[in-house]
Tab-separated table of C-alpha atoms in Angstrom:
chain	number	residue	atom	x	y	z
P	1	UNK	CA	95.596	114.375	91.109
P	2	UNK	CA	95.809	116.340	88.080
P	3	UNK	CA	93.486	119.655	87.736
P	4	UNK	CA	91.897	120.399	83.597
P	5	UNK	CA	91.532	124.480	83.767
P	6	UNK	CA	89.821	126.413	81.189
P	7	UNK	CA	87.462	123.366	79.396
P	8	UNK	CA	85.018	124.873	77.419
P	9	UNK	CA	81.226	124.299	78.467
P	10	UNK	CA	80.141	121.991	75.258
P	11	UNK	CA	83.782	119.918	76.128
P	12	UNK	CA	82.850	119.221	79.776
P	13	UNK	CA	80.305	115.900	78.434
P	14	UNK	CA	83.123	114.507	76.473
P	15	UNK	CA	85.558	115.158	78.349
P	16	UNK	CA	84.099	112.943	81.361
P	17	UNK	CA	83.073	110.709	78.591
P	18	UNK	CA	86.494	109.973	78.255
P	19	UNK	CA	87.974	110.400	81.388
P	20	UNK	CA	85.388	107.586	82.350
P	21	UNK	CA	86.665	105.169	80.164
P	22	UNK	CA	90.415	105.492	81.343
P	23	UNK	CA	88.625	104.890	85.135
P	24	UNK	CA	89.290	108.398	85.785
P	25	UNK	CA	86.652	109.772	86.551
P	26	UNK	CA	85.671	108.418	90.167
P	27	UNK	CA	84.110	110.470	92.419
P	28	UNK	CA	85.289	111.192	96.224
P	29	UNK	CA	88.894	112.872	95.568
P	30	UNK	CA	90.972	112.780	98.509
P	31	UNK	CA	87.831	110.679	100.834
P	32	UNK	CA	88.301	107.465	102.673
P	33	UNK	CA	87.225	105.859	99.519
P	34	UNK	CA	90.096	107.376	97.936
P	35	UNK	CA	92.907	104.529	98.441
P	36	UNK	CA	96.063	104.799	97.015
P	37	UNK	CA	98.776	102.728	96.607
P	38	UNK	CA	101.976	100.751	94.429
P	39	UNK	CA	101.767	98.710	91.926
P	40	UNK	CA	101.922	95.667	93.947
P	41	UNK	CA	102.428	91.991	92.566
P	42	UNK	CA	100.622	92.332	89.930
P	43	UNK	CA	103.776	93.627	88.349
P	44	UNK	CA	106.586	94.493	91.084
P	45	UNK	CA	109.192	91.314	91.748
P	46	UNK	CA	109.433	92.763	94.962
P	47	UNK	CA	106.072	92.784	96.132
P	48	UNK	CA	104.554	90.426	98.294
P	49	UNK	CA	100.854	91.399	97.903
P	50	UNK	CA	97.988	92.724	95.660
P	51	UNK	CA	97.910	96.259	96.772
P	52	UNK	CA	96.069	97.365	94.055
P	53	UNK	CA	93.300	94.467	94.546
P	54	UNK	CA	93.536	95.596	98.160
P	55	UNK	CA	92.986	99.506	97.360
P	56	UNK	CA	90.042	98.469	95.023
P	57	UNK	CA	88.384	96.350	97.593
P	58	UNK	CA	88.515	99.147	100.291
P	59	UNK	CA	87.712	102.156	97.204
P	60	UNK	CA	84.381	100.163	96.663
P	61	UNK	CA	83.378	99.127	99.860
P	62	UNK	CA	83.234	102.753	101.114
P	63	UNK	CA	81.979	103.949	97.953
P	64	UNK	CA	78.710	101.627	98.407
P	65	UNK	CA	77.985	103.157	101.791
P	66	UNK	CA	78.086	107.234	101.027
P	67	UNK	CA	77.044	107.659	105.022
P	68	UNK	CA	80.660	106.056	105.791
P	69	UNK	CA	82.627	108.124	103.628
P	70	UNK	CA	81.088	111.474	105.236
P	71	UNK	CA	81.637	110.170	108.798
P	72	UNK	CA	85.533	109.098	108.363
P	73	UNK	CA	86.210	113.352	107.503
P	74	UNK	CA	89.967	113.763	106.869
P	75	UNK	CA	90.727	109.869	107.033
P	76	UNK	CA	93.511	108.832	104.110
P	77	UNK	CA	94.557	105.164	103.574
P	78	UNK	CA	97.880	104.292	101.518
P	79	UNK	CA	99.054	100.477	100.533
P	80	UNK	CA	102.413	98.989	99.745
P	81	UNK	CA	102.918	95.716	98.762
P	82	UNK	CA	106.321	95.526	100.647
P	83	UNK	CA	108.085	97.050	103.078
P	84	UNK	CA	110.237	99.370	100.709
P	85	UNK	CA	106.958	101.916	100.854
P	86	UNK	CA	106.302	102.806	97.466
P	87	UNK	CA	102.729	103.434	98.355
P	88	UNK	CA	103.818	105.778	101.130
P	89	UNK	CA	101.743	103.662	103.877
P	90	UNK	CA	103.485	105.302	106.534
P	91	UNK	CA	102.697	108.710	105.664
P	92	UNK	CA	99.386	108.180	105.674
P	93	UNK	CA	96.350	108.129	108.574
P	94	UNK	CA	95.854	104.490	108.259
P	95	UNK	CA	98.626	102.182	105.985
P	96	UNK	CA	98.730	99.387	104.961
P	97	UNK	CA	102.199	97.041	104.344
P	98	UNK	CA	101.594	93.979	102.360
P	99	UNK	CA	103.462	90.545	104.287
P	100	UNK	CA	102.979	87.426	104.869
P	101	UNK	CA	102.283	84.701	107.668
P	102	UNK	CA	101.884	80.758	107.822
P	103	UNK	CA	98.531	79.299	109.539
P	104	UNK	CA	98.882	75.259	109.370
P	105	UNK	CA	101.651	75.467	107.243
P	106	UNK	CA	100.334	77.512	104.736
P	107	UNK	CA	101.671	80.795	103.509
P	108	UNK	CA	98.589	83.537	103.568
P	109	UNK	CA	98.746	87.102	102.562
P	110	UNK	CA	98.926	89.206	105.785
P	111	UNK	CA	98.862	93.447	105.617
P	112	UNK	CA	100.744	95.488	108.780
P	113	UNK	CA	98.310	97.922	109.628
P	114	UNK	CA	100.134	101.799	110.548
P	115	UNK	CA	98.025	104.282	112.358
P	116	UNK	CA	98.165	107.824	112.999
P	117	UNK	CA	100.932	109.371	110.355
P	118	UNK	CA	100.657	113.022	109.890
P	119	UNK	CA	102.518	115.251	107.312
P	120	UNK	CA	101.154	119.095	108.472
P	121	UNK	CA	102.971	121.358	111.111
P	122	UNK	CA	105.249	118.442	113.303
P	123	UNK	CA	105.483	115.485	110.694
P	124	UNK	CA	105.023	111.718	112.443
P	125	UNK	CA	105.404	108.216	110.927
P	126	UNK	CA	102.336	105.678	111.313
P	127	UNK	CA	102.193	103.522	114.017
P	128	UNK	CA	101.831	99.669	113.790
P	129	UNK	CA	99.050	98.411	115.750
P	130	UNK	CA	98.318	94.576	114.128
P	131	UNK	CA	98.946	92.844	111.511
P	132	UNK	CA	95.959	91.112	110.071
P	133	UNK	CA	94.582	88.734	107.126
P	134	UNK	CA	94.199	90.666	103.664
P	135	UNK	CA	90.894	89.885	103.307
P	136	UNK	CA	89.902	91.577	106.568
P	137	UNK	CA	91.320	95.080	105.703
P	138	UNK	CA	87.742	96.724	105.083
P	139	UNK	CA	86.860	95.665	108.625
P	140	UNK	CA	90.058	97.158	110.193
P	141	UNK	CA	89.226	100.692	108.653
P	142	UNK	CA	85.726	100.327	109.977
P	143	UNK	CA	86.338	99.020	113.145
P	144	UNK	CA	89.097	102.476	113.628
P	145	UNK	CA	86.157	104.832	112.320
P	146	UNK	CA	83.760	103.431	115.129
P	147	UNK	CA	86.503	103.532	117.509
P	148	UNK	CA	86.954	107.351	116.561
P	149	UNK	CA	83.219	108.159	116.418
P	150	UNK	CA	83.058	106.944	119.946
P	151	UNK	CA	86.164	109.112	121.833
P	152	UNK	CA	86.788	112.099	119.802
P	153	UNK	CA	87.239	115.096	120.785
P	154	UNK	CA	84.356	117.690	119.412
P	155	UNK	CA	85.643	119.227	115.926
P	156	UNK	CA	88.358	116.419	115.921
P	157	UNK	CA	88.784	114.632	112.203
P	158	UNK	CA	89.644	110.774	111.899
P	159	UNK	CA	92.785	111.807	111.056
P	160	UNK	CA	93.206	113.654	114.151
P	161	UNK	CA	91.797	111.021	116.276
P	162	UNK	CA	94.487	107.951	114.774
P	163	UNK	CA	97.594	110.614	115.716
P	164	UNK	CA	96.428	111.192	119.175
P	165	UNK	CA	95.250	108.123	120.188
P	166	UNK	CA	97.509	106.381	121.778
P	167	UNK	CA	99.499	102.978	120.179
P	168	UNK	CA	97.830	100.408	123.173
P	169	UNK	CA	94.095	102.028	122.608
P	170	UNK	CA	94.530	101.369	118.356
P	171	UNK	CA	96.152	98.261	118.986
P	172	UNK	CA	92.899	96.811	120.922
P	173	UNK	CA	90.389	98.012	118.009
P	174	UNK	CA	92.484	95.975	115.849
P	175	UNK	CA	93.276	92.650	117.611
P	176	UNK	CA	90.033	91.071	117.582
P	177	UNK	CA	90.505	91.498	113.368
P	178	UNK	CA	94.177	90.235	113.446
P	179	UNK	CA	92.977	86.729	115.464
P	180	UNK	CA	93.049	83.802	113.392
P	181	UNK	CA	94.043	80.211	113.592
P	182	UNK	CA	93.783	76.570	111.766
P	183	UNK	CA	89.992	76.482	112.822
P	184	UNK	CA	88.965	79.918	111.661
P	185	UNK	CA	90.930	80.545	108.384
P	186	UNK	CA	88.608	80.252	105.527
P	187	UNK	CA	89.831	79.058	101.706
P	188	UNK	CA	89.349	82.707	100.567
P	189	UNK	CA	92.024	83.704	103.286
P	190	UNK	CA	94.819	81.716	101.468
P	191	UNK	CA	93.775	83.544	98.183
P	192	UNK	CA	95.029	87.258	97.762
P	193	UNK	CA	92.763	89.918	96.957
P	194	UNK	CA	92.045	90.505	93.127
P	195	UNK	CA	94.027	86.806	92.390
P	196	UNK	CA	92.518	83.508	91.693
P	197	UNK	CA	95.344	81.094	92.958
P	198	UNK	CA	97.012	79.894	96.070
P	199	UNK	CA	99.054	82.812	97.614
P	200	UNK	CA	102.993	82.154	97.392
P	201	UNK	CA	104.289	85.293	98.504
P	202	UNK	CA	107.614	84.858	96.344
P	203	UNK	CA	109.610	87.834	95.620
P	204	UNK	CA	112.306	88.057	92.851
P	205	UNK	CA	114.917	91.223	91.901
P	206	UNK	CA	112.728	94.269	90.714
P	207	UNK	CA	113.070	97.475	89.482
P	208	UNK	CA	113.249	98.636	93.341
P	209	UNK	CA	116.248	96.729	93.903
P	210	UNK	CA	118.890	99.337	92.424
């Protein structure tokens, strides 16, 4: 979120020239498609998932589908790879919390989902309302827009929507998402987003440990 005042008219080419190259120059600032989050296990010890692979699946899901990021108005996602919250996924309208969770044995990356967080005028923490397979974090974002679209209030945002709505409503958008077992889990759901081996979910001593 940084702001470039005063760039000359015959700079502005270049300068998104070069901003481009540095993958700075997406468009959508502060939209749906707009994910933050840690660094994740690609470099934190602590970590347990691939926030960043997460974010980037979500950031260019939405951006193919330009109709989606108008109709989720005001809607903010933020990912942490762990519970410690370096991505600020509570904070935020809909969060993400990267975990873990055995089906047949087998250790698969899992993400708590938090709902409803709001930072203006009386400040709330995110809800948790499921807990669901990695892979499957698109469809929990789309499946809370839908539910939005179809009992808001009229000039209520997404945003507004998640904080009112009430835990047990959220919780039933997101439970038919969270459901898997031996005899639905596919290969790809043992695989974390934006890795190419078995998930492990090992943590070690980071730099968050101090």
């Amino acid at each position: 979120n940084v702001a470039l005042h005063w760039v000359r008219d015959e700079d502005v080419a270049p300068l998104y020239e070069h901003l481009r190259a540095i993958s700075l120059a997406e468009p959508d600032v502060g939209s749906v498609a707009d994910v933050g989050s840690c660094p994740g296990a690609e470099s934190c010890k602590l970590a347990v998932t691939q926030s960043r692979g997460a974010a980037q699946l979500l950031g260019d899901a939405f951006r193919a589908d330009r109709a989606f990021i108008d109709r989720a108005a005001g809607l903010g996602i933020r990912i942490s790879g762990c519970p410690n919250g370096c991505g600020l996924h509570h904070v935020a309208p809909i969060g993400f919390q990267g975990g873990m969770r055995k089906i047949g044995g087998r250790a698969a990356p899992f993400y708590t989902v938090y709902a409803g967080a709001a930072v203006e005028g009386d400040a709330t923490f995110g809800r948790i309302i499921g807990k669901v397979p990695a892979r499957r974090v698109v469809d929990v974002v789309q499946a809370l827009v839908a539910s939005y679209e179809e009992k808001r209030l009229p000039g209520e945002r997404a945003d507004e929507y998640l904080a009112r709505a009430s835990t047990a409503e959220l919780r039933a958008v997101v439970a038919p998402i969270e459901a898997i077992d031996g005899d639905s889990v596919t290969p790809e759901d043992f695989i974390d987003i934006g890795d190419q081996e078995a998930f492990r979910g090992e943590t070690s001593e980071g730099e968050c440990a101090s």
